[in-house]
Amino acid sequence: MAPEPCIPSSGKTYIDDMLNMKDQSNIDSGISDVTEFYDGCNVLLTGGSGFIGKLLVEKLLRTCSSMGKLYMLLRAKKGKTPAQRFKEQLEDPLYDRLRREQPNFADKVVIIEGDTGEKNLGLSSTARDFLVKNTHIVFHGAATVRFDESLRKVVNINVRGVKLMLLLAKEMKNLKAFVHVSTAYSHCNLDYIEEKYYKPAMDPDKAISMVDMLDDEVLQHITPRVIGSWPNTYAFSKAVGEDVVRLYSRGLPTCIVRPSIVLSTMKEPVAGWSDNLYGATGVSVGAYVCLLRVLHCEAEKTAEMIPADFVINNVIVAAWDVNKLWNEKKMAIEPVGRSDLEVSQPPIYNCVSSCQKPLTWNDFMHLNYINGIDVPSRLTLWYHVFILTKYKWFYNFAILFLHLIPAIIVDNLARLTGRKPMLLRTYQKIHKFSGVIAYFCTKQWKFNNDNVLRLWKRTSLTDQKKFDFNVKNLDWNDYFLYHIRGIRVYLLKDPMSTVEQGRAKYKLLNAVCGWLHSLRYFDVRSSAETVNVSWSIL
């Protein structure tokens, strides 16, 4: 029997499908090559407290129950020990299904104190020796994902950290696979991104030496020149990090997985789960509660996004695949007397959706709209209006009237009533966020994912069901039904039992501003052209 989701009964009818934890016996009845690969293997995971890392922990422990130990590299943070941080992590609803199916799953997890941003990975000599002797598979997902991070920090974590992890892996005598998680936008300075290595803006070792020698003031001054055509330090560092893999993975069974913009889960372990407001999810949340009302974005450009569980499945299967390919190469070269595999470059898997199921930004916002209107939140702030415009001048004009002036009015009313003014400061943060993602909303890329498609063909039918990463199986209409409800439940903490309250508030707001319903296009005329700006009214 499928376990009951932990939601109020009054909201159950809305998200039965979203949280349906189905029995996997029909899948497990076949032989799983991937699961067998993990049997008895000890896995080292970095970045296990991040969005992707949490899902990877859950999926590995739930589907590969015969694996050995899961070593999680965690650092102390905000006065909490690594063990305390992991204990808090397990309280997330993400692990409810795992907790029901395998109550003692935490016994498999071994917390290793360390920090990929430190020069020695923050490892004690004892911990290092332990990992060298016992690790079979490494997933390196630790990274700073802030686009505006300092050059020193991104190089230390996203470049030096990769190098140190690979050097550690070289000492592991029992290593079967090393998977580095990068991003599909590591080379976003190009228009066409294939599953191959490109020349980064800087040699990795020179980048590391640079941050070791120069102080923060000098680094800040030279950052624009250093990152060159890359839009931010994050993308720059991920490109350099991939070159680290190319240079330092020789002799190791290694691969790179490049996910695009990662959204909430499609179906596993629960549909619609997310724990952050990064990227496109932040846009969805802002539009859903009517805080974000205009975005600098070209509506017909492709929104390159991928559900998180597709990424996790791709990562898990990639480890099995790179080990298999590595062993096949070893068998092929041994008869002719060659004993090394250093001439081959690690494969790259572009985990993207646009090659098979493209989605435009206009589609993205429309699907958010039609699903959001069905379950309006009681946290809605305004009447629902959202504008996508490719014109920066009009974007600046719109935020003045749709964001800033209303924020000033509300903040002044707050002061008069003795409350703390917050809205203007919130919009300042939103505009900073919008400025960062505008680069990805106003450009078009073409991706190649042939390696991923070939990997899918090499995967057995049992594993295709157990570890589905084929975007051909993705239905965007179904996805956004759960995506919006996941935003309510997991991000806004607004239970489905409050839907009627949300509808009442929605009706009131639209009664006050009902005239906006008649607007579908707003023409802004200049001396040279007419700008048609689509209005999507939730």
XYZ file of C-alpha atoms in Angstrom:
538
model
C 0.000 0.000 0.000
C 1.280 3.486 -0.827
C 2.028 5.490 2.318
C -0.125 8.530 3.018
C 1.479 11.932 2.387
C 1.990 14.200 5.372
C -0.453 16.985 4.435
C -3.689 18.260 5.923
C -6.609 16.072 4.922
C -8.581 19.067 3.659
C -5.945 19.667 0.990
C -5.388 16.017 0.142
C -7.456 16.014 -3.035
C -5.196 18.607 -4.619
C -1.889 16.833 -4.200
C -2.549 13.129 -3.934
C -0.738 12.675 -7.217
C 2.051 15.043 -6.229
C 2.973 13.162 -3.085
C 1.957 9.666 -4.152
C 4.716 7.366 -2.978
C 4.075 4.346 -5.150
C 5.317 0.838 -4.465
C 8.405 0.163 -6.579
C 8.030 -3.651 -6.604
C 7.069 -3.684 -10.285
C 10.335 -1.944 -11.097
C 12.539 -3.896 -8.731
C 11.363 -7.232 -10.141
C 13.918 -6.938 -12.978
C 17.695 -7.029 -12.678
C 19.158 -3.567 -12.237
C 22.681 -3.250 -13.619
C 23.042 0.159 -12.003
C 21.954 -1.021 -8.564
C 24.274 -4.029 -8.800
C 27.153 -1.689 -9.600
C 26.612 0.123 -6.299
C 26.303 -3.078 -4.249
C 28.928 -3.039 -1.500
C 30.454 0.228 -2.753
C 31.267 3.113 -0.431
C 30.328 6.478 -1.930
C 31.962 9.835 -1.138
C 29.695 12.827 -1.738
C 30.577 16.512 -1.597
C 27.847 19.151 -1.698
C 25.455 16.803 0.086
C 23.724 19.666 1.904
C 22.833 21.480 -1.321
C 19.716 21.130 -3.464
C 21.161 18.489 -5.802
C 23.132 16.863 -2.985
C 20.079 16.279 -0.785
C 18.259 14.564 -3.622
C 21.299 12.467 -4.479
C 21.578 11.280 -0.868
C 17.895 10.306 -0.841
C 17.899 8.496 -4.182
C 21.100 6.539 -3.527
C 19.977 5.328 -0.114
C 16.471 4.458 -1.324
C 17.281 2.663 -4.591
C 20.724 1.221 -3.857
C 19.975 -0.334 -0.485
C 22.856 -2.828 -0.762
C 25.496 -0.156 -1.236
C 28.136 0.234 1.465
C 28.517 3.497 3.339
C 27.731 7.004 2.165
C 30.526 9.361 3.211
C 29.270 12.955 3.317
C 31.901 15.678 3.360
C 30.417 18.504 5.450
C 31.835 21.564 7.185
C 30.752 23.272 10.347
C 28.539 26.288 9.601
C 26.872 29.025 11.619
C 27.920 27.476 14.907
C 26.597 24.032 13.976
C 28.719 20.926 13.671
C 28.538 18.794 10.494
C 26.576 16.153 12.427
C 24.051 18.749 13.628
C 23.615 20.077 10.114
C 22.946 16.604 8.749
C 20.461 15.855 11.511
C 18.520 19.013 10.602
C 18.693 18.069 6.917
C 16.947 14.771 7.621
C 13.932 16.629 9.023
C 13.015 17.778 5.512
C 9.848 16.160 4.014
C 12.136 15.074 1.180
C 13.186 12.092 3.313
C 9.694 11.002 4.411
C 9.441 8.272 1.808
C 12.937 6.972 2.553
C 12.163 7.026 6.272
C 9.076 4.860 5.716
C 10.721 2.380 3.370
C 14.072 2.145 5.201
C 13.742 3.391 8.803
C 17.453 2.796 9.551
C 18.806 4.486 6.441
C 20.834 7.023 8.463
C 23.035 4.185 9.721
C 24.633 4.054 6.284
C 25.722 7.707 6.419
C 29.151 8.615 7.788
C 29.803 12.330 8.269
C 33.351 13.409 7.381
C 34.295 16.912 8.464
C 35.871 18.774 5.589
C 35.636 21.829 3.349
C 36.337 21.876 -0.394
C 37.188 25.564 -0.093
C 40.200 24.805 2.132
C 43.651 24.064 0.747
C 43.732 20.555 2.246
C 39.976 19.995 1.824
C 39.758 20.604 5.567
C 40.511 16.922 6.166
C 42.474 15.529 9.067
C 45.206 13.037 8.146
C 43.112 10.275 9.702
C 40.024 11.189 7.671
C 42.067 11.428 4.479
C 43.626 8.001 4.990
C 40.199 6.553 5.756
C 38.710 7.897 2.519
C 41.672 6.773 0.437
C 41.385 3.196 1.720
C 37.601 2.828 1.641
C 36.073 4.936 -1.158
C 34.865 3.347 -4.400
C 32.757 6.085 -6.017
C 33.027 9.881 -5.777
C 30.322 12.429 -6.589
C 31.802 15.910 -6.500
C 28.953 18.411 -6.397
C 30.253 20.977 -3.905
C 30.341 24.471 -5.403
C 29.457 28.038 -4.658
C 26.534 28.858 -6.954
C 26.282 32.598 -6.324
C 26.712 34.501 -9.572
C 28.216 37.533 -7.846
C 30.706 35.639 -5.662
C 34.217 37.038 -5.268
C 36.895 35.752 -7.603
C 38.888 34.389 -4.678
C 36.027 32.305 -3.346
C 34.897 30.840 -6.680
C 38.441 29.858 -7.588
C 39.098 28.318 -4.174
C 35.899 26.239 -4.226
C 35.026 25.692 -7.895
C 38.573 25.331 -9.233
C 41.024 24.424 -6.480
C 38.390 22.223 -4.804
C 37.983 20.175 -8.009
C 41.748 19.758 -8.331
C 42.172 18.636 -4.724
C 39.297 16.160 -5.013
C 40.860 14.628 -8.128
C 44.258 14.419 -6.446
C 42.570 12.673 -3.528
C 40.845 10.304 -5.964
C 44.185 9.406 -7.543
C 45.220 7.948 -4.197
C 42.098 5.763 -3.987
C 43.171 2.253 -4.998
C 39.596 0.963 -5.258
C 38.104 3.873 -7.226
C 35.442 2.801 -9.721
C 34.039 6.180 -10.810
C 34.423 9.915 -10.251
C 31.515 12.133 -11.322
C 31.962 15.908 -11.420
C 28.751 17.966 -11.486
C 29.211 21.108 -13.574
C 26.632 23.244 -15.407
C 25.362 23.395 -18.979
C 26.187 27.110 -18.866
C 29.884 26.647 -18.068
C 30.628 27.875 -21.589
C 27.677 30.215 -21.995
C 29.926 32.611 -23.887
C 29.343 30.264 -26.848
C 26.122 29.941 -28.834
C 26.414 26.194 -29.459
C 27.477 23.974 -26.574
C 28.439 20.396 -27.374
C 29.454 17.602 -25.022
C 33.129 18.392 -25.298
C 35.871 20.415 -23.629
C 36.420 24.035 -24.520
C 39.261 26.353 -23.743
C 38.515 28.321 -20.549
C 39.357 31.961 -19.943
C 42.365 31.000 -17.796
C 44.606 28.047 -17.072
C 43.413 26.428 -13.800
C 46.800 26.455 -12.082
C 47.362 30.074 -13.045
C 43.943 30.958 -11.599
C 44.839 29.235 -8.325
C 48.234 30.969 -8.180
C 46.590 34.309 -8.922
C 44.223 34.188 -5.921
C 47.083 33.004 -3.702
C 49.295 35.948 -4.651
C 46.904 38.915 -4.960
C 44.877 40.648 -2.259
C 41.116 41.152 -2.381
C 41.255 44.743 -3.611
C 43.414 43.873 -6.603
C 41.325 40.787 -7.409
C 38.148 42.837 -7.366
C 39.695 45.387 -9.691
C 40.871 42.847 -12.272
C 37.837 40.525 -12.133
C 36.120 41.890 -15.310
C 39.317 41.447 -17.290
C 39.977 37.974 -15.877
C 36.530 36.492 -16.601
C 36.518 37.961 -20.109
C 33.429 37.021 -22.130
C 31.879 35.017 -19.284
C 28.915 36.880 -17.709
C 29.845 36.234 -14.068
C 32.440 34.640 -11.819
C 30.329 31.498 -11.335
C 30.194 30.536 -15.029
C 33.872 31.464 -15.391
C 34.891 29.229 -12.487
C 32.826 26.269 -13.705
C 34.512 26.486 -17.116
C 37.942 26.530 -15.488
C 36.830 23.691 -13.199
C 36.020 21.531 -16.223
C 39.522 22.108 -17.514
C 40.805 20.875 -14.149
C 38.924 17.618 -14.803
C 40.468 17.363 -18.261
C 43.987 17.876 -16.903
C 43.923 16.013 -13.581
C 41.626 13.057 -14.265
C 44.138 11.187 -16.397
C 44.255 7.602 -15.301
C 40.887 7.851 -13.510
C 37.396 6.659 -14.583
C 35.885 10.135 -14.660
C 32.989 11.988 -16.279
C 31.237 15.363 -16.137
C 27.468 15.904 -15.916
C 26.257 19.345 -16.972
C 22.693 20.101 -15.833
C 20.984 23.236 -17.126
C 18.687 25.392 -14.928
C 17.498 22.896 -12.319
C 13.851 23.070 -11.277
C 11.895 21.217 -8.596
C 11.348 17.474 -8.921
C 9.010 15.945 -11.473
C 8.033 12.870 -9.448
C 10.756 11.532 -7.125
C 10.775 11.118 -4.218
C 7.823 13.523 -4.194
C 6.659 15.754 -7.019
C 7.335 19.471 -6.888
C 9.983 19.430 -4.146
C 12.524 22.236 -3.927
C 14.316 24.007 -1.114
C 15.554 27.231 -2.709
C 14.552 30.288 -4.722
C 17.401 30.155 -7.223
C 16.980 30.944 -10.902
C 13.697 30.154 -12.618
C 12.122 28.849 -9.407
C 12.575 32.318 -7.908
C 10.759 33.781 -10.913
C 7.894 31.303 -10.429
C 7.571 32.128 -6.737
C 7.752 35.881 -7.297
C 5.071 35.777 -9.987
C 2.890 33.378 -7.982
C 2.618 35.708 -4.987
C 2.579 38.760 -7.305
C 5.739 40.278 -5.857
C 7.609 40.005 -9.160
C 5.558 41.719 -11.854
C 7.982 42.443 -14.678
C 11.049 40.627 -16.005
C 13.659 41.615 -18.564
C 13.263 38.564 -20.798
C 12.733 37.630 -24.440
C 9.549 35.589 -24.340
C 10.254 33.447 -27.412
C 13.770 32.438 -26.352
C 14.199 28.883 -25.095
C 14.102 28.448 -21.326
C 16.686 25.704 -20.826
C 15.439 23.927 -17.692
C 15.493 20.412 -16.273
C 13.614 18.801 -13.339
C 15.940 17.891 -10.476
C 15.117 14.166 -10.393
C 16.143 13.824 -14.058
C 19.514 15.289 -13.109
C 19.942 12.936 -10.141
C 19.140 9.880 -12.233
C 21.557 11.011 -14.939
C 24.317 11.478 -12.341
C 23.771 8.056 -10.730
C 23.685 6.197 -14.053
C 26.698 8.153 -15.350
C 28.874 6.664 -12.594
C 27.855 3.146 -13.663
C 28.438 4.045 -17.311
C 31.883 5.587 -16.915
C 33.035 2.542 -14.959
C 31.715 0.219 -17.658
C 33.342 2.228 -20.454
C 36.591 2.388 -18.493
C 36.725 -1.390 -18.061
C 35.924 -1.927 -21.730
C 38.798 0.371 -22.719
C 41.160 -1.430 -20.369
C 40.272 -4.783 -21.918
C 40.731 -3.371 -25.410
C 44.223 -1.983 -24.849
C 45.733 -4.765 -22.724
C 46.182 -7.241 -25.638
C 48.272 -4.714 -27.559
C 50.516 -3.949 -24.608
C 49.229 -0.522 -23.648
C 48.769 -0.135 -19.909
C 47.500 3.413 -19.520
C 44.264 5.214 -20.327
C 45.577 8.738 -20.049
C 45.042 9.553 -23.712
C 41.239 9.510 -23.449
C 39.272 12.488 -22.170
C 36.435 11.943 -19.678
C 32.975 11.931 -21.285
C 30.615 14.857 -20.773
C 26.831 14.542 -20.459
C 24.742 17.635 -21.218
C 21.665 17.128 -19.032
C 19.314 19.495 -20.887
C 15.720 19.590 -22.104
C 15.781 21.770 -25.225
C 17.069 19.021 -27.531
C 13.933 16.931 -26.989
C 11.303 19.028 -25.184
C 12.021 22.733 -25.765
C 10.151 25.272 -23.666
C 10.054 29.024 -24.257
C 10.000 31.615 -21.492
C 6.515 32.547 -22.651
C 5.439 28.899 -22.219
C 7.134 28.817 -18.828
C 5.215 31.816 -17.520
C 1.939 30.686 -19.103
C 2.146 27.257 -17.461
C 2.931 28.918 -14.150
C -0.117 31.134 -14.696
C -2.714 28.511 -15.587
C -1.655 26.250 -12.719
C -1.225 29.092 -10.233
C -4.710 30.448 -10.842
C -6.149 27.073 -9.846
C -4.603 27.161 -6.356
C -4.005 30.851 -5.444
C -2.066 31.409 -2.246
C -3.302 33.309 0.787
C 0.173 34.936 0.701
C -0.639 36.771 -2.542
C 0.338 40.435 -2.160
C -1.210 42.216 -5.157
C -3.462 41.629 -8.128
C -1.668 39.293 -10.516
C 0.091 40.966 -13.431
C 3.298 39.783 -15.038
C 5.144 41.351 -17.961
C 7.938 39.843 -20.043
C 9.782 42.465 -22.058
C 12.985 42.256 -24.069
C 13.431 46.025 -23.915
C 15.607 47.145 -21.055
C 14.288 50.705 -21.171
C 10.719 49.502 -20.808
C 11.738 47.130 -18.018
C 13.205 50.077 -16.100
C 10.037 52.086 -16.769
C 7.787 49.232 -15.613
C 9.613 48.514 -12.358
C 9.211 52.149 -11.404
C 5.409 51.929 -11.542
C 4.860 48.254 -10.741
C 7.530 47.769 -8.066
C 9.149 50.892 -6.662
C 6.273 53.365 -6.321
C 3.939 50.773 -4.718
C 6.808 49.740 -2.400
C 7.397 53.331 -1.288
C 3.673 53.793 -0.579
C 3.424 50.542 1.387
C 6.607 51.249 3.364
C 5.385 54.722 4.315
C 2.075 53.250 5.471
C 4.068 50.747 7.522
C 6.006 53.547 9.205
C 2.796 55.407 10.015
C 1.370 52.305 11.681
C 4.538 51.560 13.631
C 5.649 48.631 11.490
C 9.043 47.959 9.948
C 9.235 49.022 6.261
C 10.480 46.071 4.219
C 9.074 46.130 0.701
C 11.485 48.577 -0.940
C 14.475 46.673 0.418
C 12.922 43.436 -0.849
C 12.523 44.897 -4.324
C 16.135 46.027 -4.326
C 17.143 42.398 -3.805
C 14.690 41.247 -6.464
C 16.051 43.703 -8.998
C 19.589 42.515 -8.304
C 18.424 38.930 -8.839
C 16.543 39.922 -12.014
C 19.607 41.662 -13.389
C 21.670 38.513 -12.927
C 19.221 36.136 -14.624
C 18.404 38.581 -17.448
C 21.527 37.338 -19.245
C 20.022 33.847 -19.399
C 16.523 35.126 -20.284
C 17.577 37.250 -23.240
C 20.006 34.915 -25.034
C 19.545 31.749 -27.040
C 21.758 28.655 -26.880
C 21.795 25.432 -28.825
C 22.877 22.309 -26.961
C 23.917 18.830 -28.004
C 23.086 15.837 -25.775
C 24.143 12.861 -27.917
C 26.114 11.301 -25.051
C 23.039 11.370 -22.823
C 20.919 9.750 -25.551
C 23.535 7.054 -26.090
C 23.700 6.489 -22.330
C 19.930 5.997 -22.286
C 20.175 3.337 -24.998
C 22.869 1.491 -23.022
C 20.633 1.440 -19.936
C 18.424 -1.621 -19.340
C 14.621 -1.360 -19.315
C 14.598 -1.951 -15.563
C 17.044 0.871 -14.991
C 15.228 3.146 -17.418
C 12.202 2.834 -15.126
C 14.198 3.059 -11.924
C 16.463 5.921 -13.033
C 14.475 7.838 -15.632
C 16.492 10.671 -17.176
C 15.030 10.629 -20.696
C 13.513 14.065 -21.293
C 11.330 12.504 -23.970
C 9.246 11.188 -21.063
C 8.739 14.705 -19.674
C 5.340 16.385 -20.072
C 5.685 20.082 -19.236
C 1.920 20.447 -18.670
C 1.962 17.749 -16.000
C 5.202 19.075 -14.570
C 3.910 22.579 -13.839
C 0.778 21.235 -12.177
C 3.063 19.807 -9.480
C 5.636 22.594 -9.663
C 3.165 25.236 -8.488
C 1.748 23.045 -5.762
C 5.271 22.258 -4.629
C 5.968 25.978 -4.367
C 2.952 26.309 -2.066
C 3.771 23.354 0.150
C 7.579 23.304 0.320
C 8.743 26.866 -0.285
C 5.906 29.085 0.941
C 4.826 26.629 3.664
C 1.253 27.399 2.635
C -0.697 24.131 3.023
C -3.294 23.080 0.505
C -5.929 23.449 3.221
C -5.746 27.240 2.704
C -6.694 27.151 -0.981
C -10.182 28.521 -0.294
C -8.677 31.422 1.662
C -6.397 32.082 -1.299
C -9.316 32.053 -3.694
C -11.279 34.483 -1.543
C -8.320 36.862 -1.423
C -7.754 36.460 -5.161
C -11.399 37.319 -5.856
C -11.218 40.410 -3.654
C -8.041 41.705 -5.285
C -9.449 41.209 -8.752
C -12.722 42.894 -7.805
C -10.725 45.961 -6.797
C -8.578 45.843 -9.925
C -10.962 44.062 -12.270
C -10.296 46.463 -15.110
C -6.900 44.861 -15.589
C -8.577 41.679 -16.845
C -9.376 43.424 -20.122
C -5.680 44.069 -20.813
C -3.864 41.570 -22.980
C -1.373 43.760 -24.799
C 0.126 47.091 -23.933
C 1.567 49.064 -26.867
C 4.484 51.338 -26.185
C 5.231 53.518 -29.207
C 8.510 55.206 -30.019
C 9.542 57.160 -33.060
C 11.001 54.057 -34.675
C 8.987 51.064 -33.579
C 6.060 49.590 -31.692
C 6.782 47.360 -28.752
C 4.184 44.666 -28.025
C 4.499 43.552 -24.439
C 2.488 40.471 -23.444
C 0.654 40.620 -20.154
C 0.063 37.332 -18.398
C -2.547 37.882 -15.719
C -2.678 35.167 -13.083
